[in-house]
mmCIF file with all atom_site columns, C-alpha atoms in Angstrom:
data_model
loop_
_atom_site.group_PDB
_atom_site.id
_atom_site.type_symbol
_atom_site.label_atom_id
_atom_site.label_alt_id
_atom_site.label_comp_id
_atom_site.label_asym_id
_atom_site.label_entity_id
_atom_site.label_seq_id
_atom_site.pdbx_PDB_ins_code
_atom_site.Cartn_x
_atom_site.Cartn_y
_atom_site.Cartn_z
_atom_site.occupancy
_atom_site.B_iso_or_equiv
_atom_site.pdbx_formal_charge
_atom_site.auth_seq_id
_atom_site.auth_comp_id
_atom_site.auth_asym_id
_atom_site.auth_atom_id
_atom_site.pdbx_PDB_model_num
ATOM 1   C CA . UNK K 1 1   ? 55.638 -76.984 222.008 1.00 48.00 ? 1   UNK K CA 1
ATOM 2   C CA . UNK K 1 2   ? 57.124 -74.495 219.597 1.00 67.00 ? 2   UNK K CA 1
ATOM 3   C CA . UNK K 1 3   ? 55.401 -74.126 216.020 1.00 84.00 ? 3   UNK K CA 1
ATOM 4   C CA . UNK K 1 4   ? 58.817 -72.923 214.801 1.00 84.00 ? 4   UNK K CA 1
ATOM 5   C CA . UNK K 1 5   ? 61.593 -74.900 213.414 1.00 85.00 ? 5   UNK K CA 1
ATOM 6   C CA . UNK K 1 6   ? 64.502 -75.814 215.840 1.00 86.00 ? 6   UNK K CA 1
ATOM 7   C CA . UNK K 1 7   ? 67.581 -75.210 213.441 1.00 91.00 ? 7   UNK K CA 1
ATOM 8   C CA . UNK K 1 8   ? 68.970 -72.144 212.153 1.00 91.00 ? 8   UNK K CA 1
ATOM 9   C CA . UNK K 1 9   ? 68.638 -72.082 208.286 1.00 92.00 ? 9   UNK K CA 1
ATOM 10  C CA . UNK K 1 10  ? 64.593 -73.113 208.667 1.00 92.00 ? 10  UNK K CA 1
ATOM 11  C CA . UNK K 1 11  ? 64.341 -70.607 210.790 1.00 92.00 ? 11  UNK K CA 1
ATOM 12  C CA . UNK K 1 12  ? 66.370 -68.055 208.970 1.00 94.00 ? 12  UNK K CA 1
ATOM 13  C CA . UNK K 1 13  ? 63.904 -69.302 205.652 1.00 93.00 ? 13  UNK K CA 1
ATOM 14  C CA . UNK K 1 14  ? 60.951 -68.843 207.830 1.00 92.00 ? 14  UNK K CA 1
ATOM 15  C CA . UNK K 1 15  ? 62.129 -65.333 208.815 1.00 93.00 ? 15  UNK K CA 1
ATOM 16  C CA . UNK K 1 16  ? 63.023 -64.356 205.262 1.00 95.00 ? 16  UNK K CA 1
ATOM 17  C CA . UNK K 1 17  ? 59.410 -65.602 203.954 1.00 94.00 ? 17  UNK K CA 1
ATOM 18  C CA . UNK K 1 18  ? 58.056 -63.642 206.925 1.00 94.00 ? 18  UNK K CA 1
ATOM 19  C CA . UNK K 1 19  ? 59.411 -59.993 205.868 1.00 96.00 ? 19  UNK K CA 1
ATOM 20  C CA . UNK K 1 20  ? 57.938 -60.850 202.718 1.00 96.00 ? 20  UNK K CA 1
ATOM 21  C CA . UNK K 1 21  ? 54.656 -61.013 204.183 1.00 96.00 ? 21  UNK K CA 1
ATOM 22  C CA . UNK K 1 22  ? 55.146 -58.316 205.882 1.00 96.00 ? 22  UNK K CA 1
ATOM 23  C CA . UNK K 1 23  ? 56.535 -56.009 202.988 1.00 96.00 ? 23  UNK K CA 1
ATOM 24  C CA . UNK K 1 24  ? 53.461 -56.901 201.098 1.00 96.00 ? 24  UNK K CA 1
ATOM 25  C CA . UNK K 1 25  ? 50.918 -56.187 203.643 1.00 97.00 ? 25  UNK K CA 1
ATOM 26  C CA . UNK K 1 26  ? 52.329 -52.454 204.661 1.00 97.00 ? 26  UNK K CA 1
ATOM 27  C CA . UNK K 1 27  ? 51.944 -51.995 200.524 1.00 97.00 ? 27  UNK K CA 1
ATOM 28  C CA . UNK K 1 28  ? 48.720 -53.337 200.297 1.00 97.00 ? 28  UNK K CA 1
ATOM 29  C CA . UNK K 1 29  ? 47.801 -51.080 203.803 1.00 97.00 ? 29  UNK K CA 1
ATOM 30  C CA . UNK K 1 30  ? 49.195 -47.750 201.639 1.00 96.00 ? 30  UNK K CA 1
ATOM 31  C CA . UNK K 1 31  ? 47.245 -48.598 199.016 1.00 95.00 ? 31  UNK K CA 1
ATOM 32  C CA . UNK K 1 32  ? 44.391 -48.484 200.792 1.00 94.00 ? 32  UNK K CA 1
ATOM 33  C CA . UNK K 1 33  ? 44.936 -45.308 202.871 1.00 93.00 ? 33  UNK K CA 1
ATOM 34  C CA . UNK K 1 34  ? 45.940 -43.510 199.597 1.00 91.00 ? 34  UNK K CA 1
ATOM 35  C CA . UNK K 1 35  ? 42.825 -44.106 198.203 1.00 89.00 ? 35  UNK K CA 1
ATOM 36  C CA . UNK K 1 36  ? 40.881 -42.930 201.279 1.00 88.00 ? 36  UNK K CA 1
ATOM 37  C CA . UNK K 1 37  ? 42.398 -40.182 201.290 1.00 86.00 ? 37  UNK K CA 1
ATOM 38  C CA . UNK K 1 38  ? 42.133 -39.235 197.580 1.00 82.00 ? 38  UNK K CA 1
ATOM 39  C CA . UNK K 1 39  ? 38.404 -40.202 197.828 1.00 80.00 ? 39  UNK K CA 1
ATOM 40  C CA . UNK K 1 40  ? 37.788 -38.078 201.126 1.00 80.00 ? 40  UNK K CA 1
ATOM 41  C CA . UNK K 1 41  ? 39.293 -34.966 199.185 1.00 77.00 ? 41  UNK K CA 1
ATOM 42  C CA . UNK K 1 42  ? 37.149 -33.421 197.170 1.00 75.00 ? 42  UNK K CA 1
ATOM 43  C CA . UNK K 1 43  ? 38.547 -30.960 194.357 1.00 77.00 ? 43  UNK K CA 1
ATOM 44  C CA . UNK K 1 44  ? 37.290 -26.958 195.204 1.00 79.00 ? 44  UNK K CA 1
ATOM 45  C CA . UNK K 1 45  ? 34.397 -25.315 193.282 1.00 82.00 ? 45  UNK K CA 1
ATOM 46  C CA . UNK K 1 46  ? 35.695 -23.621 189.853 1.00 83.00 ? 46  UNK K CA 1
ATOM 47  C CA . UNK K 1 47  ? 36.775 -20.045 190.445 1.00 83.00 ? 47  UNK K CA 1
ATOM 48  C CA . UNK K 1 48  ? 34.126 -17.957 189.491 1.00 85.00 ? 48  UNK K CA 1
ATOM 49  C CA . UNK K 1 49  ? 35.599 -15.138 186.664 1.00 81.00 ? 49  UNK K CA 1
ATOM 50  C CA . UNK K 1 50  ? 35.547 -11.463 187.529 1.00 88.00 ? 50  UNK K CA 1
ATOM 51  C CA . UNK K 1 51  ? 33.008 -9.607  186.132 1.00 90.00 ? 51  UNK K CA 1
ATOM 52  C CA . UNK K 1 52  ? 35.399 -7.320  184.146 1.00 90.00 ? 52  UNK K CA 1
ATOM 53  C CA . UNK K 1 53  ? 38.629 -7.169  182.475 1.00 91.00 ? 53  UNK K CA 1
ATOM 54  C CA . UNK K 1 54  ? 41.598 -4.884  181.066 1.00 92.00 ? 54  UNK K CA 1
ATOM 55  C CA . UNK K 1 55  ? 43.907 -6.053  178.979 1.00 90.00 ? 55  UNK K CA 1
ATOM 56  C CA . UNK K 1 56  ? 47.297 -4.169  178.724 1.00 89.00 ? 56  UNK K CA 1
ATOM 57  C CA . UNK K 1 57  ? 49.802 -3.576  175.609 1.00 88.00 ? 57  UNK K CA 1
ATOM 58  C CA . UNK K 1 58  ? 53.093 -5.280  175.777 1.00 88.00 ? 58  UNK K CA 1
ATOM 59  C CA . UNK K 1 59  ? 55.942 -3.113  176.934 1.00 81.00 ? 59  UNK K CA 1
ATOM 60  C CA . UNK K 1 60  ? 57.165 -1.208  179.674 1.00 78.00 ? 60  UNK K CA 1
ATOM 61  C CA . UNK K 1 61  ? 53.881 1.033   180.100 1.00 82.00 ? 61  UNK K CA 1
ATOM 62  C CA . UNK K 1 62  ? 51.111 -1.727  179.596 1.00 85.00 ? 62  UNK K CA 1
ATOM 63  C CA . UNK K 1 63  ? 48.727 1.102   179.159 1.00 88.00 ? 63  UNK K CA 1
ATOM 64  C CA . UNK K 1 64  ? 45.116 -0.890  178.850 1.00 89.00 ? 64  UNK K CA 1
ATOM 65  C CA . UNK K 1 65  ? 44.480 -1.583  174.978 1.00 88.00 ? 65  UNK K CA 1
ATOM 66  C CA . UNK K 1 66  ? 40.820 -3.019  175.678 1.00 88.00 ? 66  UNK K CA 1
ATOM 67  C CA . UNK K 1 67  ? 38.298 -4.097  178.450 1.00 89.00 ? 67  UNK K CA 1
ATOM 68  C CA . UNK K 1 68  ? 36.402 -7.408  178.330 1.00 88.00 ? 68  UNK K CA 1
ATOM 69  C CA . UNK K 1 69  ? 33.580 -8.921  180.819 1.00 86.00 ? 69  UNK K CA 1
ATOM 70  C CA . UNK K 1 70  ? 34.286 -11.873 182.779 1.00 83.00 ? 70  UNK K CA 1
ATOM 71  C CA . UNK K 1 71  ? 33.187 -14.329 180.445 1.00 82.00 ? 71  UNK K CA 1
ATOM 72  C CA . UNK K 1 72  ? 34.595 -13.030 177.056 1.00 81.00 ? 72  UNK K CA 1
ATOM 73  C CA . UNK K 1 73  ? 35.490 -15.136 174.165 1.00 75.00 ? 73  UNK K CA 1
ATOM 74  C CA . UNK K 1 74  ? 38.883 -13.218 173.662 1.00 79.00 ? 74  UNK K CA 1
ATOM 75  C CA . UNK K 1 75  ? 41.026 -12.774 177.272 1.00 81.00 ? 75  UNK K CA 1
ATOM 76  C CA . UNK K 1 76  ? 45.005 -13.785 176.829 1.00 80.00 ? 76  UNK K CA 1
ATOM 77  C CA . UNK K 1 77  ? 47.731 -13.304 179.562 1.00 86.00 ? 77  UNK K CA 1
ATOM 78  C CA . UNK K 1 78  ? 47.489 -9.612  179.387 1.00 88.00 ? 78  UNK K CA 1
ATOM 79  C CA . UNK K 1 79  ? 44.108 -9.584  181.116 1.00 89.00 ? 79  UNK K CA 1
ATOM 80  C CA . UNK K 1 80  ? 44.025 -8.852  184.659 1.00 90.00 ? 80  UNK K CA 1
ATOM 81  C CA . UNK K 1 81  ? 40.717 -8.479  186.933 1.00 92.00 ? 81  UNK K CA 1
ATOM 82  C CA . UNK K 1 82  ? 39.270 -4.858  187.314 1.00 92.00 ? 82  UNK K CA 1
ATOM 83  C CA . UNK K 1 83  ? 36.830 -3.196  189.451 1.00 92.00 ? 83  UNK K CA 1
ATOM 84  C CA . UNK K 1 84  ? 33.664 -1.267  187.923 1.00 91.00 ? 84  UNK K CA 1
ATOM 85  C CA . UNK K 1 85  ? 35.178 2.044   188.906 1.00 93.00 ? 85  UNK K CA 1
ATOM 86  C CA . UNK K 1 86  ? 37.917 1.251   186.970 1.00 92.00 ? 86  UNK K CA 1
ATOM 87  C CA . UNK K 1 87  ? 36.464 0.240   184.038 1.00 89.00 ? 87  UNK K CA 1
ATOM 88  C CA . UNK K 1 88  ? 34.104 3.789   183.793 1.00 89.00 ? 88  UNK K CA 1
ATOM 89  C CA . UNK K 1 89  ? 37.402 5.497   183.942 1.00 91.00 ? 89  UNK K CA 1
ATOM 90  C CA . UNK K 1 90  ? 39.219 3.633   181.179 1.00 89.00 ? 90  UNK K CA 1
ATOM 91  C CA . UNK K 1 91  ? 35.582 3.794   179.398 1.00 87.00 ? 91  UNK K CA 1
ATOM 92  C CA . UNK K 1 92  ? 35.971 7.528   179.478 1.00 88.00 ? 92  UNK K CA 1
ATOM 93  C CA . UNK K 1 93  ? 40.029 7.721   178.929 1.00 89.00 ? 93  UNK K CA 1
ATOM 94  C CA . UNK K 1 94  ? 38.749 6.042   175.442 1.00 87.00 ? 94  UNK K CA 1
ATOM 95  C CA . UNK K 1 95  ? 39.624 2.388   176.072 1.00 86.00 ? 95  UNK K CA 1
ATOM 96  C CA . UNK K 1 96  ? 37.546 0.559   173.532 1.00 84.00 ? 96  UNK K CA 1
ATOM 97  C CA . UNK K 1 97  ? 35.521 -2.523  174.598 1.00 80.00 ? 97  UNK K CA 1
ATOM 98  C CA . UNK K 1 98  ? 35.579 -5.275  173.093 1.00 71.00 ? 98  UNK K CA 1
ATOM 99  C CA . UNK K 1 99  ? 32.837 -6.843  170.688 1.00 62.00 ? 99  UNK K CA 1
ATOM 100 C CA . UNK K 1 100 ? 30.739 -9.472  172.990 1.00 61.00 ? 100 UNK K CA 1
ATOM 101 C CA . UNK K 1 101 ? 30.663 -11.833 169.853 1.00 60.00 ? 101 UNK K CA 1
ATOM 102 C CA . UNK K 1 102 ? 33.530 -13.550 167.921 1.00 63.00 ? 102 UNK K CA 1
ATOM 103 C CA . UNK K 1 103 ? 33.459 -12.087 164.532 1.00 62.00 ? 103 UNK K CA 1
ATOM 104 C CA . UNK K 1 104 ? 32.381 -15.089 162.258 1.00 66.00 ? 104 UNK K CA 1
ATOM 105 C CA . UNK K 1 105 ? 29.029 -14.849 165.072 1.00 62.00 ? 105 UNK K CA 1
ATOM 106 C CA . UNK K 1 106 ? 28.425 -11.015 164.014 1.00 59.00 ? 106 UNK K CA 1
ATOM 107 C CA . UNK K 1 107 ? 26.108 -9.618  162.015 1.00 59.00 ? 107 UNK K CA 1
ATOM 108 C CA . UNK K 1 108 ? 27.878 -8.615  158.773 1.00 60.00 ? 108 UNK K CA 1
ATOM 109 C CA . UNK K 1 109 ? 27.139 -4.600  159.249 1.00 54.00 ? 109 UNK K CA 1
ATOM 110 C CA . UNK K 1 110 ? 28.962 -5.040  162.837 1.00 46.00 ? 110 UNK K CA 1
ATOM 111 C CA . UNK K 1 111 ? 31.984 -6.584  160.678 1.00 45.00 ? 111 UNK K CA 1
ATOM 112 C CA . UNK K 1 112 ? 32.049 -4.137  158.317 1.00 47.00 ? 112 UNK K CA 1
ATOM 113 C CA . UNK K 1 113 ? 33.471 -1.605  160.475 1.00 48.00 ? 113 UNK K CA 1
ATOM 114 C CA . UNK K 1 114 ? 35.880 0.389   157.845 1.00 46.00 ? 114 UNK K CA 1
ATOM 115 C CA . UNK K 1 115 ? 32.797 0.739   155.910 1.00 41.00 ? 115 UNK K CA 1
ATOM 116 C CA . UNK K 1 116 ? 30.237 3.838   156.202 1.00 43.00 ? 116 UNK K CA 1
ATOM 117 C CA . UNK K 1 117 ? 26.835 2.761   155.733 1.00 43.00 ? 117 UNK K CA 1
ATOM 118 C CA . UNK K 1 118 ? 24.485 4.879   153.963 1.00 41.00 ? 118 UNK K CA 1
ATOM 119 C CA . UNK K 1 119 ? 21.097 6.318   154.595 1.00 45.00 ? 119 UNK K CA 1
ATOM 120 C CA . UNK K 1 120 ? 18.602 6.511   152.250 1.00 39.00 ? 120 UNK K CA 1
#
């Protein structure tokens, strides 16, 4: 004995009802691998930032304008990662360094750098 209906449109409703089921339980089966699998990825350690910097001038030289450590307050776009060696050279080309503290953090005399301070 058949658990199914024995005429066409009950058995075309049963069908019908039946890829409904179906429909639902594939979602609810992607549901449930997508969050396995964003669960079983885990994100990658933070980069860690190179220990110096140069940043270059805008134009068609970029000839470096200053050189920053890794972890400086004031890198833009211009900054790109540099080696040691090269940062003795552009040390002794006369690229300036920059500051290690914003300026509102300095102490005034390190501010007041148009200003000669005198002895005495």
């Amino acid at each position: 004995m058949s658990v199914l209906p024995p005429d066409p449109p009950r058995l075309q409703t049963s069908i019908t009802y039946l890829r409904g089921e179906l429909n639902r339980a594939e979602a609810a089966l992607a549901t449930v691998e997508e969050r396995e699998t964003a669960t079983a990825r885990k994100p990658a350690p933070p980069q860690e930032p190179p220990a110096w910097l140069v940043e270059r001038g805008i134009g068609a030289g970029r000839l470096p304008t200053q050189l920053h450590t890794g972890d400086c307050w004031n890198t833009g776009k211009r900054c790109a990662p540099a080696s040691p060696e090269q940062i003795r050279r552009h040390l002794t080309e006369g690229v300036p360094g920059l500051h290690p503290l914003p300026p509102r953090h300095r102490p005034r005399s390190a501010r007041m750098t148009g200003y000669r301070q005198v002895e005495g």
